[in-house]
CSV table of C-alpha atoms and ligand atoms in Angstrom, one decimal:
chain,number,residue,atom,x,y,z
A,1,MET,CA,-0.1,0.3,0.4
A,2,ALA,CA,1.1,3.2,-1.3
A,3,GLU,CA,2.5,5.6,2.3
A,4,THR,CA,0.1,8.1,2.5
A,5,ALA,CA,1.1,12.1,4.0
A,6,LEU,CA,-1.0,11.9,7.1
A,7,ALA,CA,0.7,12.1,10.3
A,8,GLY,CA,0.8,9.2,11.9
A,9,ASP,CA,-0.5,7.5,9.1
A,10,GLY,CA,1.0,3.2,9.7
A,11,ALA,CA,3.4,4.7,11.6
A,12,ARG,CA,5.1,1.9,14.5
A,13,ALA,CA,4.8,3.1,18.3
A,14,SER,CA,9.1,2.8,17.9
A,15,ASP,CA,9.5,5.1,14.3
A,16,ALA,CA,9.9,8.5,15.2
A,17,PRO,CA,6.7,10.6,14.6
A,18,PRO,CA,6.5,12.9,11.2
A,19,PRO,CA,5.1,16.4,12.5
A,20,GLY,CA,1.7,17.4,13.4
A,21,SER,CA,1.5,13.1,13.9
A,22,PRO,CA,-1.1,13.0,17.8
A,23,ARG,CA,2.7,11.0,19.1
A,24,SER,CA,4.3,14.7,18.6
A,25,TRP,CA,1.9,16.3,20.9
A,26,PRO,CA,1.4,16.8,24.7
A,27,ALA,CA,0.2,13.8,26.9
A,28,VAL,CA,-2.8,16.0,27.5
A,29,PRO,CA,-3.6,18.2,24.8
A,30,ARG,CA,-5.1,21.5,24.6
A,31,ARG,CA,-3.9,24.5,22.1
A,32,ALA,CA,-3.1,28.1,22.5
A,33,LEU,CA,-5.1,30.1,19.5
A,34,THR,CA,-4.0,33.3,17.3
A,35,LEU,CA,-4.8,36.6,17.6
A,36,SER,CA,-7.2,36.1,15.5
A,37,GLY,CA,-9.1,32.4,17.4
A,38,ALA,CA,-8.9,29.6,14.7
A,39,GLU,CA,-7.3,30.6,12.3
A,40,ALA,CA,-5.2,29.3,9.8
A,41,ARG,CA,-1.4,30.1,9.8
A,42,LEU,CA,-1.5,33.6,7.4
A,43,PRO,CA,0.6,34.9,4.7
A,44,ASP,CA,3.9,36.7,6.7
A,45,THR,CA,3.5,39.9,5.9
A,46,ILE,CA,0.4,40.1,7.0
A,47,ALA,CA,0.7,38.0,10.5
A,48,GLU,CA,2.9,40.9,10.4
A,49,PHE,CA,0.9,43.9,9.8
A,50,GLN,CA,-1.3,41.9,12.1
A,51,GLN,CA,0.6,42.1,15.1
A,52,THR,CA,1.5,45.7,14.3
A,53,LEU,CA,-2.5,46.2,14.2
A,54,ARG,CA,-2.6,44.4,17.3
A,55,ARG,CA,-1.0,47.3,18.6
A,56,PHE,CA,-2.4,49.4,17.8
A,57,ALA,CA,-5.6,48.9,18.4
A,58,LEU,CA,-5.2,48.1,23.0
A,59,GLU,CA,-2.8,51.0,22.8
A,60,VAL,CA,-3.8,54.5,21.2
A,61,LEU,CA,-7.9,53.1,20.0
A,62,ARG,CA,-9.1,51.5,22.5
A,63,PRO,CA,-7.6,54.3,26.1
A,64,THR,CA,-8.9,57.0,23.3
A,65,GLY,CA,-12.5,55.8,22.0
A,66,ILE,CA,-12.7,55.4,25.5
A,67,ARG,CA,-12.2,58.5,26.5
A,68,LEU,CA,-14.1,60.4,23.7
A,69,ASP,CA,-16.8,58.8,24.8
A,70,ARG,CA,-17.2,60.2,27.8
A,71,MET,CA,-16.5,63.9,25.8
A,72,THR,CA,-19.5,65.6,24.1
A,73,PRO,CA,-19.8,65.4,20.6
A,74,GLU,CA,-18.4,68.9,20.0
A,75,GLN,CA,-15.4,68.1,22.5
A,76,VAL,CA,-14.7,65.1,20.6
A,77,ILE,CA,-14.0,66.9,16.9
A,78,ALA,CA,-12.6,70.0,19.1
A,79,ALA,CA,-8.9,71.4,17.5
A,80,ASP,CA,-6.7,69.7,20.6
A,81,SER,CA,-9.8,66.3,20.5
A,82,PRO,CA,-7.0,62.5,20.7
A,83,TYR,CA,-9.8,61.9,18.2
A,84,TRP,CA,-7.4,63.8,15.3
A,85,ASP,CA,-4.3,62.4,17.0
A,86,VAL,CA,-5.2,59.2,16.4
A,87,ARG,CA,-6.7,59.8,12.2
A,88,ARG,CA,-2.7,60.5,12.0
A,89,GLN,CA,-1.6,57.4,13.9
A,90,TYR,CA,-3.9,55.7,11.5
A,91,LEU,CA,-2.7,57.8,8.3
A,92,ASP,CA,0.6,56.5,9.1
A,93,LEU,CA,-0.1,52.7,9.2
A,94,GLY,CA,-0.3,52.7,5.8
A,95,ILE,CA,-3.9,51.6,5.3
A,96,ASN,CA,-4.4,53.4,1.7
A,97,LEU,CA,-5.4,52.2,-1.1
A,98,GLU,CA,-2.0,52.1,-4.0
A,99,THR,CA,-0.9,49.4,-0.6
A,100,LEU,CA,-4.6,47.4,-1.6
A,101,ALA,CA,-4.4,48.5,-5.5
A,102,GLY,CA,-0.8,46.5,-5.2
A,103,MET,CA,-3.1,43.6,-3.6
A,104,GLU,CA,-3.9,40.5,-5.7
A,105,PRO,CA,-8.3,40.4,-5.3
A,106,ALA,CA,-8.3,37.3,-2.7
A,107,GLU,CA,-4.8,39.2,-0.9
A,108,ARG,CA,-6.6,42.1,-0.6
A,109,ALA,CA,-10.3,40.5,0.7
A,110,LEU,CA,-7.9,38.7,3.3
A,111,MET,CA,-6.4,41.8,4.1
A,112,PHE,CA,-9.4,43.9,4.7
A,113,SER,CA,-11.0,41.6,6.4
A,114,ILE,CA,-8.3,41.8,9.0
A,115,VAL,CA,-7.9,45.6,9.3
A,116,PHE,CA,-11.5,46.7,9.7
A,117,GLU,CA,-11.4,42.9,12.7
A,118,GLU,CA,-9.1,44.5,14.3
A,119,LEU,CA,-9.6,48.3,14.7
A,120,GLY,CA,-13.1,47.2,15.9
A,121,TYR,CA,-11.5,45.4,18.0
A,122,GLY,CA,-9.6,48.6,19.3
A,123,ASP,CA,-12.4,50.8,19.1
A,124,ALA,CA,-15.8,49.9,17.2
A,125,GLY,CA,-16.9,54.2,16.4
A,126,LEU,CA,-13.0,54.5,15.2
A,127,ALA,CA,-13.5,51.7,13.0
A,128,ILE,CA,-16.5,53.2,12.1
A,129,SER,CA,-15.1,56.7,11.7
A,130,MET,CA,-11.7,55.4,9.5
A,131,GLY,CA,-13.6,53.0,7.7
A,132,ALA,CA,-16.5,55.5,6.0
A,133,ALA,CA,-13.6,58.4,5.2
A,134,LEU,CA,-11.9,56.2,3.2
A,135,LEU,CA,-15.6,55.2,1.9
A,136,PRO,CA,-15.9,57.7,-1.8
A,137,GLN,CA,-12.0,57.6,-3.1
A,138,TYR,CA,-12.4,53.8,-2.2
A,139,ILE,CA,-16.2,53.0,-4.2
A,140,SER,CA,-14.0,56.1,-7.2
A,141,ALA,CA,-11.2,53.3,-7.9
A,142,LYS,CA,-13.8,50.2,-7.7
A,143,PHE,CA,-15.8,52.1,-10.8
A,144,GLY,CA,-12.3,53.4,-12.1
A,145,ASN,CA,-12.9,57.0,-12.5
A,146,GLN,CA,-9.5,57.9,-12.1
A,147,ALA,CA,-10.2,61.7,-12.1
A,148,LEU,CA,-12.0,62.1,-9.1
A,149,LEU,CA,-9.4,60.3,-7.5
A,150,GLN,CA,-7.3,62.1,-8.8
A,151,ARG,CA,-9.7,65.2,-6.9
A,152,PHE,CA,-9.7,63.9,-3.5
A,153,PRO,CA,-6.9,61.8,-1.9
A,154,ASP,CA,-8.0,58.9,0.0
A,155,THR,CA,-6.2,61.4,2.8
A,156,LEU,CA,-9.4,63.2,3.4
A,157,ILE,CA,-12.1,62.4,5.6
A,158,GLY,CA,-14.5,60.6,3.2
A,159,CYS,CA,-18.5,60.4,5.0
A,160,TRP,CA,-21.1,58.4,2.5
A,161,GLY,CA,-24.4,60.5,2.9
A,162,ILE,CA,-27.5,58.6,2.3
A,163,THR,CA,-30.0,58.4,5.1
A,164,GLU,CA,-32.5,61.4,5.5
A,165,PRO,CA,-35.0,63.1,8.4
A,166,ASP,CA,-38.1,61.7,6.4
A,167,HIS,CA,-36.0,58.1,4.9
A,168,GLY,CA,-34.4,56.1,6.9
A,169,SER,CA,-34.7,52.5,6.6
A,170,ASP,CA,-36.0,52.4,2.4
A,171,THR,CA,-32.9,55.8,1.3
A,172,LEU,CA,-31.2,51.8,1.8
A,173,ASP,CA,-34.1,49.9,-0.6
A,174,PRO,CA,-33.8,51.9,-4.0
A,175,SER,CA,-36.1,49.3,-5.6
A,176,ALA,CA,-38.3,49.2,-3.0
A,177,SER,CA,-38.4,45.5,-2.2
A,178,ALA,CA,-38.7,46.3,1.8
A,179,ALA,CA,-41.6,48.7,1.1
A,180,ARG,CA,-44.7,47.3,2.5
A,181,PRO,CA,-47.6,47.0,-0.3
A,182,GLY,CA,-49.3,50.0,-1.6
A,183,GLY,CA,-47.2,51.8,0.5
A,184,GLN,CA,-45.7,55.6,-1.3
A,185,TYR,CA,-42.1,57.2,-0.9
A,186,GLY,CA,-43.1,60.3,-0.5
A,187,ARG,CA,-41.2,63.0,-0.7
A,188,PRO,CA,-37.1,62.8,-1.1
A,189,ASN,CA,-35.3,65.2,0.9
A,190,CYS,CA,-32.6,65.7,-1.0
A,191,VAL,CA,-33.1,65.9,-5.2
A,192,ALA,CA,-30.2,66.7,-7.3
A,193,THR,CA,-31.5,68.7,-10.9
A,194,PHE,CA,-29.3,67.9,-13.4
A,195,GLY,CA,-29.1,70.9,-16.2
A,196,ALA,CA,-26.7,70.0,-19.6
A,197,ASP,CA,-24.5,70.8,-17.5
A,198,LYS,CA,-24.7,70.5,-14.0
A,199,ILE,CA,-26.2,69.5,-11.0
A,200,VAL,CA,-28.4,71.9,-8.7
A,201,LEU,CA,-28.5,69.9,-5.7
A,202,ASN,CA,-31.3,71.0,-3.1
A,203,GLY,CA,-32.2,68.9,1.0
A,204,GLN,CA,-30.7,68.2,3.4
A,205,LYS,CA,-28.6,64.6,5.0
A,206,SER,CA,-29.7,63.1,8.4
A,207,ALA,CA,-27.9,63.7,11.4
A,208,TRP,CA,-27.1,59.9,10.7
A,209,VAL,CA,-24.0,60.8,8.4
A,210,SER,CA,-21.0,59.3,9.7
A,211,ASN,CA,-18.1,62.3,9.5
A,212,GLY,CA,-21.0,64.2,8.9
A,213,THR,CA,-19.5,67.3,10.0
A,214,ILE,CA,-16.0,67.1,9.8
A,215,ALA,CA,-15.4,65.2,5.9
A,216,LYS,CA,-14.4,67.1,3.7
A,217,VAL,CA,-15.4,64.7,0.4
A,218,CYS,CA,-18.6,63.0,0.5
A,219,ILE,CA,-20.2,60.2,-1.3
A,220,LEU,CA,-24.5,61.7,-1.3
A,221,TYR,CA,-27.8,59.4,-2.4
A,222,CYS,CA,-30.0,61.6,-3.7
A,223,ALA,CA,-33.2,60.9,-5.9
A,224,ALA,CA,-32.7,62.4,-9.6
A,225,ASP,CA,-34.6,64.9,-11.6
A,226,THR,CA,-33.9,64.9,-15.1
A,227,GLY,CA,-37.1,67.2,-16.2
A,228,ALA,CA,-40.0,65.3,-14.8
A,229,GLY,CA,-40.1,65.4,-11.5
A,230,PRO,CA,-37.4,63.9,-8.5
A,231,ASP,CA,-37.8,60.4,-9.0
A,232,PRO,CA,-36.1,58.5,-6.0
A,233,HIS,CA,-35.6,54.9,-7.4
A,234,ARG,CA,-33.8,56.2,-9.6
A,235,GLY,CA,-31.2,58.3,-7.9
A,236,CYS,CA,-27.5,59.3,-8.8
A,237,VAL,CA,-24.7,59.2,-6.6
A,238,LEU,CA,-22.3,62.1,-6.5
A,239,VAL,CA,-18.8,62.2,-5.5
A,240,LEU,CA,-18.6,66.2,-4.4
A,241,PRO,CA,-15.7,68.4,-2.0
A,242,LEU,CA,-17.3,69.4,0.9
A,243,ASP,CA,-16.4,73.2,0.3
A,244,LEU,CA,-18.6,74.7,-2.2
A,245,ASP,CA,-20.3,77.4,-2.6
A,246,GLY,CA,-24.4,76.4,-0.2
A,247,ILE,CA,-22.5,73.5,1.6
A,248,SER,CA,-23.8,73.7,5.4
A,249,ARG,CA,-23.1,70.7,8.3
A,250,GLY,CA,-25.3,70.6,11.5
A,251,LYS,CA,-24.2,70.2,15.0
A,252,PRO,CA,-22.1,66.9,15.8
A,253,LEU,CA,-25.0,64.5,16.7
A,254,ASP,CA,-25.1,63.0,20.7
A,255,LYS,CA,-25.9,59.1,20.9
A,256,LEU,CA,-26.2,56.2,22.8
A,257,GLY,CA,-23.4,54.2,21.3
A,258,GLN,CA,-20.2,54.6,19.1
A,259,ARG,CA,-19.8,58.0,20.5
A,260,ALA,CA,-16.0,59.2,19.1
A,261,LEU,CA,-17.5,58.2,15.5
A,262,ASN,CA,-18.8,62.0,14.6
A,263,GLN,CA,-22.4,62.3,13.1
A,264,GLY,CA,-24.5,64.8,12.3
A,265,GLU,CA,-26.8,66.7,8.9
A,266,ILE,CA,-25.0,68.4,5.4
A,267,TYR,CA,-27.4,70.4,3.8
A,268,PHE,CA,-27.2,71.8,0.6
A,269,ASP,CA,-28.8,75.4,0.0
A,270,ASN,CA,-28.5,75.8,-4.1
A,271,VAL,CA,-25.1,73.5,-4.3
A,272,GLU,CA,-23.9,73.7,-8.0
A,273,VAL,CA,-21.5,71.0,-9.0
A,274,PRO,CA,-20.5,69.9,-12.1
A,275,LEU,CA,-20.9,67.1,-13.7
A,276,GLN,CA,-17.2,65.8,-13.1
A,277,TYR,CA,-18.7,64.6,-9.7
A,278,VAL,CA,-21.2,62.0,-11.0
A,279,LEU,CA,-19.9,58.9,-9.8
A,280,ALA,CA,-23.0,57.1,-10.7
A,281,GLY,CA,-26.1,58.7,-12.8
A,282,PRO,CA,-29.4,57.1,-12.6
A,283,GLU,CA,-28.6,54.7,-15.9
A,284,ASP,CA,-26.1,53.0,-13.1
A,285,TYR,CA,-27.7,54.5,-9.6
A,286,ALA,CA,-28.9,49.9,-8.4
A,287,ARG,CA,-25.8,49.1,-10.1
A,288,ALA,CA,-23.7,51.4,-7.2
A,289,VAL,CA,-26.3,50.8,-4.6
A,290,TYR,CA,-25.6,47.5,-5.0
A,291,CYS,CA,-21.9,47.8,-4.7
A,292,ILE,CA,-21.0,50.0,-2.5
A,293,HIS,CA,-23.5,48.3,-0.2
A,294,SER,CA,-21.9,45.1,-0.7
A,295,GLU,CA,-18.9,46.8,0.4
A,296,ALA,CA,-20.2,48.7,3.5
A,297,ASN,CA,-21.7,45.3,5.1
A,298,SER,CA,-19.5,43.3,4.7
A,299,LEU,CA,-16.6,45.5,6.3
A,300,MET,CA,-19.8,46.4,9.7
A,301,GLY,CA,-19.3,42.4,9.7
A,302,SER,CA,-15.5,42.2,9.8
A,303,VAL,CA,-15.9,45.5,13.5
A,304,PHE,CA,-18.1,43.5,14.7
A,305,THR,CA,-16.0,40.5,14.6
A,306,GLY,CA,-13.5,42.3,16.4
A,307,LEU,CA,-15.5,44.3,19.0
A,308,ALA,CA,-17.2,40.8,19.8
A,309,HIS,CA,-13.9,39.1,20.4
A,310,ALA,CA,-12.4,42.0,22.1
A,311,ALA,CA,-15.0,41.4,25.1
A,312,TYR,CA,-14.6,38.0,25.1
A,313,ASP,CA,-10.9,38.5,25.7
A,314,LEU,CA,-11.7,41.0,27.7
A,315,ALA,CA,-14.4,38.5,30.0
A,316,LEU,CA,-11.7,35.7,30.1
A,317,ASP,CA,-9.0,37.6,31.4
A,318,TYR,CA,-11.6,38.4,33.9
A,319,ALA,CA,-12.6,35.4,35.0
A,320,HIS,CA,-8.8,33.5,35.7
A,321,GLU,CA,-8.5,36.9,37.9
A,322,ARG,CA,-12.1,37.6,39.2
A,323,ARG,CA,-12.7,35.2,43.0
A,324,GLN,CA,-16.2,34.1,44.0
A,325,GLY,CA,-16.5,31.3,47.2
A,326,GLY,CA,-13.2,30.8,47.0
A,327,ALA,CA,-11.9,30.3,43.7
A,328,PRO,CA,-11.6,32.0,40.3
A,329,ILE,CA,-15.3,32.5,38.4
A,330,ILE,CA,-13.4,30.5,36.1
A,331,ARG,CA,-13.6,27.4,38.1
A,332,HIS,CA,-17.2,27.8,38.3
A,333,GLN,CA,-19.3,25.8,35.3
A,334,SER,CA,-21.6,28.8,34.2
A,335,VAL,CA,-19.2,30.9,33.6
A,336,GLN,CA,-16.6,28.8,31.5
A,337,THR,CA,-20.4,27.9,29.9
A,338,ARG,CA,-20.7,31.3,28.6
A,339,LEU,CA,-17.6,31.8,27.8
A,340,PHE,CA,-17.3,28.7,25.7
A,341,HIS,CA,-20.8,29.7,23.4
A,342,MET,CA,-19.6,33.4,23.4
A,343,TYR,CA,-15.9,31.9,21.6
A,344,ARG,CA,-17.6,30.2,19.4
A,345,LYS,CA,-20.2,33.2,18.2
A,346,VAL,CA,-16.4,35.0,17.8
A,347,GLU,CA,-15.5,31.9,15.5
A,348,MET,CA,-19.3,31.7,13.5
A,349,ALA,CA,-18.3,35.4,13.7
A,350,ARG,CA,-15.0,35.8,11.5
A,351,ALA,CA,-15.6,33.5,9.7
A,352,LEU,CA,-18.8,33.9,7.5
A,353,THR,CA,-17.2,37.4,7.5
A,354,ARG,CA,-13.7,36.1,5.6
A,355,ARG,CA,-15.6,33.9,2.9
A,356,VAL,CA,-18.1,36.5,2.1
A,357,LEU,CA,-15.6,39.2,1.7
A,358,ALA,CA,-13.0,36.6,0.0
A,359,PHE,CA,-16.3,35.8,-2.1
A,360,ASN,CA,-17.0,39.2,-2.2
A,361,GLY,CA,-13.3,40.5,-3.0
A,362,THR,CA,-12.5,37.7,-6.1
A,363,GLU,CA,-15.0,37.3,-7.6
A,364,PRO,CA,-16.6,40.1,-11.0
A,365,MET,CA,-19.7,40.7,-8.9
A,366,PRO,CA,-20.4,40.3,-5.5
A,367,ALA,CA,-23.8,39.1,-3.9
A,368,LEU,CA,-24.8,41.5,-1.8
A,369,GLN,CA,-27.5,38.6,-0.1
A,370,ALA,CA,-23.7,37.7,1.9
A,371,GLY,CA,-22.8,40.3,2.9
A,372,MET,CA,-26.3,41.4,4.4
A,373,ALA,CA,-26.1,38.0,6.4
A,374,ALA,CA,-22.1,39.4,6.9
A,375,LYS,CA,-23.8,42.2,8.9
A,376,ILE,CA,-26.5,40.9,10.4
A,377,SER,CA,-25.4,37.7,11.9
A,378,CYS,CA,-21.7,39.9,13.0
A,379,THR,CA,-24.0,42.9,14.9
A,380,GLN,CA,-26.1,40.9,16.2
A,381,ILE,CA,-22.7,38.4,17.5
A,382,ALA,CA,-21.1,41.2,18.8
A,383,PHE,CA,-24.8,43.0,20.8
A,384,GLU,CA,-25.0,39.1,22.3
A,385,VAL,CA,-21.1,38.9,23.1
A,386,THR,CA,-20.3,42.0,25.0
A,387,SER,CA,-24.0,41.6,27.1
A,388,ASP,CA,-22.8,38.5,28.4
A,389,ALA,CA,-18.9,39.7,28.4
A,390,LEU,CA,-20.3,42.8,31.4
A,391,GLN,CA,-22.5,39.4,32.8
A,392,ILE,CA,-19.2,38.2,33.0
A,393,PHE,CA,-17.6,41.2,34.8
A,394,GLY,CA,-20.9,40.7,37.1
A,395,GLY,CA,-21.7,44.6,39.1
A,396,ASN,CA,-18.1,45.8,37.7
A,397,GLY,CA,-19.3,45.5,34.3
A,398,LEU,CA,-21.8,47.8,34.4
A,399,THR,CA,-19.6,50.8,36.1
A,400,ARG,CA,-17.4,53.1,34.1
A,401,GLU,CA,-14.4,52.2,35.5
A,402,TYR,CA,-14.3,49.0,33.1
A,403,PRO,CA,-14.9,49.3,29.2
A,404,LEU,CA,-18.1,46.9,29.4
A,405,GLU,CA,-21.2,49.5,29.0
A,406,LYS,CA,-19.8,50.8,26.9
A,407,MET,CA,-18.7,47.8,24.5
A,408,LEU,CA,-22.6,46.9,24.9
A,409,ARG,CA,-23.5,50.7,23.8
A,410,ASP,CA,-21.0,50.1,20.9
A,411,ALA,CA,-22.2,47.2,19.7
A,412,ARG,CA,-26.3,48.0,20.6
A,413,ALA,CA,-26.2,50.7,17.6
A,414,SER,CA,-24.7,48.5,15.5
A,415,MET,CA,-27.9,46.8,14.9
A,416,ILE,CA,-29.0,49.4,13.4
A,417,GLU,CA,-26.3,51.3,11.3
A,418,ASP,CA,-25.9,50.5,7.5
A,419,GLY,CA,-29.4,49.5,7.4
A,420,CYS,CA,-31.6,48.0,10.4
A,421,ASN,CA,-30.7,44.2,10.8
A,422,GLU,CA,-34.3,43.3,10.7
A,423,ILE,CA,-34.3,45.8,6.8
A,424,LEU,CA,-31.7,44.0,5.8
A,425,ALA,CA,-33.4,40.3,6.1
A,426,ILE,CA,-36.5,41.4,4.3
A,427,LYS,CA,-34.2,42.4,1.6
A,428,GLY,CA,-32.3,40.1,2.0
A,429,GLY,CA,-35.0,37.4,1.8
A,430,THR,CA,-35.6,38.9,-1.7
A,431,TYR,CA,-32.7,38.2,-2.6
A,432,LEU,CA,-32.6,34.4,-2.6
A,433,MET,CA,-36.0,34.7,-5.0
A,434,ASP,CA,-35.8,32.3,-8.0
A,435,HIS,CA,-37.8,35.1,-10.5
A,436,GLU,CA,-36.9,32.7,-13.2
A,437,ARG,CA,-38.6,29.7,-11.6
A,438,LEU,CA,-41.9,32.0,-10.2
A,439,HIS,CA,-42.8,33.3,-13.7
A,440,THR,CA,-42.3,29.6,-14.8
A,441,ASP,CA,-45.0,28.3,-12.2
A,442,GLY,CA,-47.0,30.9,-12.8
A,443,ASP,CA,-46.6,32.6,-9.6
B,1,FAD,C1,-24.1,54.0,14.6
B,1,FAD,C2,-24.7,54.7,12.9
B,1,FAD,C3,-23.9,55.1,11.8
B,1,FAD,C4,-24.1,55.4,11.0
B,1,FAD,N1,-24.1,55.7,9.7
B,1,FAD,C5,-24.7,56.6,8.1
B,1,FAD,C6,-24.1,57.2,7.4
B,1,FAD,O1,-23.0,57.3,7.6
B,1,FAD,N2,-24.7,57.5,6.0
B,1,FAD,C7,-25.5,57.0,6.1
B,1,FAD,O2,-26.6,58.2,5.6
B,1,FAD,N3,-26.9,57.0,7.7
B,1,FAD,C8,-25.7,56.3,8.4
B,1,FAD,N4,-26.7,55.9,9.3
B,1,FAD,C9,-27.9,55.9,9.4
B,1,FAD,C10,-28.5,54.3,9.5
B,1,FAD,O3,-28.8,53.7,8.0
B,1,FAD,C11,-30.2,54.5,9.4
B,1,FAD,O4,-30.4,55.1,11.2
B,1,FAD,C12,-31.3,52.4,9.4
B,1,FAD,O5,-30.3,52.5,8.0
B,1,FAD,C13,-32.0,53.2,9.8
B,1,FAD,O6,-33.0,54.2,9.5
B,1,FAD,P1,-34.1,55.0,10.8
B,1,FAD,O7,-33.1,55.3,11.7
B,1,FAD,O8,-34.4,56.8,9.6
B,1,FAD,O9,-35.0,54.5,11.2
B,1,FAD,P2,-36.2,54.1,10.0
B,1,FAD,O10,-36.2,53.7,9.0
B,1,FAD,O11,-36.7,55.0,11.3
B,1,FAD,O12,-36.9,53.2,11.5
B,1,FAD,C14,-38.0,52.9,12.5
B,1,FAD,C15,-37.6,51.0,13.0
B,1,FAD,O13,-39.0,50.9,11.5
B,1,FAD,C16,-38.9,49.8,11.5
B,1,FAD,N5,-39.3,49.4,9.3
B,1,FAD,C17,-39.0,50.8,8.5
B,1,FAD,N6,-39.3,50.2,7.6
B,1,FAD,C18,-39.5,49.1,7.7
B,1,FAD,C19,-40.1,47.9,6.7
B,1,FAD,N7,-40.1,48.6,5.5
B,1,FAD,N8,-40.4,47.4,7.0
B,1,FAD,C20,-40.1,46.5,8.6
B,1,FAD,N9,-40.0,47.4,9.5
B,1,FAD,C21,-39.8,48.9,9.0
B,1,FAD,C22,-37.7,49.6,11.7
B,1,FAD,O14,-36.7,48.7,11.2
B,1,FAD,C23,-36.9,50.4,12.7
B,1,FAD,O15,-36.6,48.9,13.3
B,1,FAD,C24,-26.2,55.5,10.5
B,1,FAD,C25,-27.2,55.2,12.0
B,1,FAD,C26,-25.8,54.5,13.1
B,1,FAD,C27,-26.3,54.3,14.1
């Protein structure tokens, strides 16, 4: 019989065990995990960068996120705020379009997954701020729009203007597939009126725009009026500078979680926008929304996997230190079981997100339903795991002396952010339908 490569297969007791053979393990086997759990060996460059990112998460993002959480929204963005130092240090890490463009698609997808997970491990609000900051330029690159890329360097802070005061969930649903049957969208708040050589923008985006009051460039969704009145289902996507005449900002938003993340309104009053800032006109609107949401939903999966992992790690440490009833609480079976369920959920979140990013990042066309599955699963898991971690901290978890109550608030926001999870599931369900089959059956 031919020798097989399986470790230990066919070996006699006297043979030296081949590498990986159970005979080379300790008598009581126990295997430590890696920085990201049961992760197969990463390429060396990515593994090294992950270590750098983990240090950045623990030494810079986590402590600064806690400081920013306790500040007013105005203090968070004041000239002397530690936010700006984080932003500088983040840019020094070299996470930019040039580096990403130099990678093979599969490597880039893995790198993205790890970068955003590690940022989320440090602080979810800051991770979202850094991600939103790159979105206009990243999507311009996806569309191959060199003029926009040259106009807006990726060091400029960007934002994503979607939600409007009268339109939250429904702005994420341009095909109206999640809408109540017979429901009417009503009047859009932000309208781009197309002329021969320019667009005139009027209206506003809601206070939820991440980086809304500090961004220099925006990737903006708006209803398009090409002569027959504004049509919310045939909108357009612009990438525009936020210093054009007629643009003003609201007050930074005060909210429950992700308080390090600046948010606020953007107002447009007869803003004249040259046509060169159109990334996707009405004919490309559905494609652009599909592309942007596929990217954004998947990255939300990474950030909130990172947050869940951080909460799990903190709870695991605490369970070894805190003694009750004469023993470290990890000796109590209920605590071990809770920790185990937290661990397995973090592994599931990571496995799903890595898989979705790998698929969406290497296929010619991404699957939005896969991005939605990652976003919903990982934000739900982040909420459950941060809540369980707080339970392990007992009363201490409720105090501001420990970071758990903040992490729980950060996770709670994620179930609304980037589309409420309920809406994403309704829309996701429509992507599972095979319309051709339904038509053939006469449905
Ligand atoms: C931390 C954070 C960051 C964000 N960042 C940005 C950003 O960068 N840019 C931006 O533009 N926006 C951003 N948002 C806004 C976010 O996308 C919206 O809050 C979200 O889409 C929900 O809209 P809404 O808050 O208006 O809720 P609504 O749409 O008013 O929904 C309220 C409730 O009604 C339910 N509901 C609504 N419609 C339906 C339906 N058809 N079927 C069933 N239930 C329904 C929802 O599930 C929800 O429970 C952010 C939000 C958060 C929390």
